[in-house]
Tab-separated table of C-alpha atoms in Angstrom:
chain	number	residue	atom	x	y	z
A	1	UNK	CA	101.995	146.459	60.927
A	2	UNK	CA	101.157	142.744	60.871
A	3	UNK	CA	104.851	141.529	62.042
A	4	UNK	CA	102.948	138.406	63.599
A	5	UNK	CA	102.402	135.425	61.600
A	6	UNK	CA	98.510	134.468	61.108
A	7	UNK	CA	99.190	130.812	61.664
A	8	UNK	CA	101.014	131.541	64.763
A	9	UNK	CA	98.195	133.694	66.136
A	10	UNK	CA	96.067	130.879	65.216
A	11	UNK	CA	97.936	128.299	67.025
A	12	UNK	CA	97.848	130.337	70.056
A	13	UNK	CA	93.820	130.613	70.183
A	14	UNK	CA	93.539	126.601	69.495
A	15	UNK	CA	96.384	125.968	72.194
A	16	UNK	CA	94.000	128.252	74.005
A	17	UNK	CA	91.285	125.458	73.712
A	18	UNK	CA	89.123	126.582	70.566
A	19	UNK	CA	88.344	123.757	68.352
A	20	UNK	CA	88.288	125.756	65.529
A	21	UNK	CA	89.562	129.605	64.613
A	22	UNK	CA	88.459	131.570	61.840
A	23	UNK	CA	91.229	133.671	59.938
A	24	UNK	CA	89.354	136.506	60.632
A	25	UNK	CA	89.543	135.902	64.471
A	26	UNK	CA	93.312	135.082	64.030
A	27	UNK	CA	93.843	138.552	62.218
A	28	UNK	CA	91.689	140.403	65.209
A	29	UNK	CA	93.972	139.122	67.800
A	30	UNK	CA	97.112	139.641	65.737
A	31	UNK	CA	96.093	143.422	65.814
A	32	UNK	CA	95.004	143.609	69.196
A	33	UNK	CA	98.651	141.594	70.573
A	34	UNK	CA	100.557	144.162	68.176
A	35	UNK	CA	99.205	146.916	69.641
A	36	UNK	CA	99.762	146.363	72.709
A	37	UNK	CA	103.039	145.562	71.866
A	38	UNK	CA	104.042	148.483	70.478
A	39	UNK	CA	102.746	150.727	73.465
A	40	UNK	CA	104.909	148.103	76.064
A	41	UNK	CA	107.872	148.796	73.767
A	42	UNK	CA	107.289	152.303	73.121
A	43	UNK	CA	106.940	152.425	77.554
A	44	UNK	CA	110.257	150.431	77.850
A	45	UNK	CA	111.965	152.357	75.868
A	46	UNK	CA	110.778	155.457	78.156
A	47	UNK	CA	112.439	153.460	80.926
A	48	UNK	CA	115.222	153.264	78.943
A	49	UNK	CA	116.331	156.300	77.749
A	50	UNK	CA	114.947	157.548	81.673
A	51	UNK	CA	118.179	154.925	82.679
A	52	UNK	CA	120.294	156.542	80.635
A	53	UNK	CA	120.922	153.867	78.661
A	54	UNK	CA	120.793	152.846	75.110
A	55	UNK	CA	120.132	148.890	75.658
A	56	UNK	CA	116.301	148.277	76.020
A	57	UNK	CA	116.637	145.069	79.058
A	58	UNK	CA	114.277	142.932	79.999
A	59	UNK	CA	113.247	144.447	83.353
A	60	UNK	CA	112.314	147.769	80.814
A	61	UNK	CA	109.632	144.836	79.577
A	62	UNK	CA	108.611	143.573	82.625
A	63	UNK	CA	108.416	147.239	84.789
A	64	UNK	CA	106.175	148.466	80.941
A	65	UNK	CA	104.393	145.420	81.315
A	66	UNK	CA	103.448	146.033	85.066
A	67	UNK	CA	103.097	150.302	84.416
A	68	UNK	CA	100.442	149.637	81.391
């Protein structure tokens, strides 16, 4: 998997408000937002091909977003 940059991840926590972010922390959360990134775009999709269409859009995101 791991399509995420760590240092990205990283920045996201301290933008967050940590102080300080261990590369193991940064490498949990870059699993965790993956994941769940995968099932929204595996759900869109769905919504998709439900549509009849072959163009994911963004309300396929959003409605995934608001069905998970």
């Amino acid at each position: 998997m791991a399509e995420l940059p760590i240092a990205v991840v990283i920045r996201m926590i301290r933008d967050a408000g940590a102080e300080r972010v261990s590369e193991d922390a940064g490498m949990a959360l870059r699993d965790v937002l993956e994941a769940k990134a995968d099932e929204i775009a595996k759900k869109a999709i769905s919504l998709t091909n439900y549509a009849r269409r072959r163009t994911v859009k963004r309300e396929d995101i959003e409605e995934a977003v608001k069905e998970l």
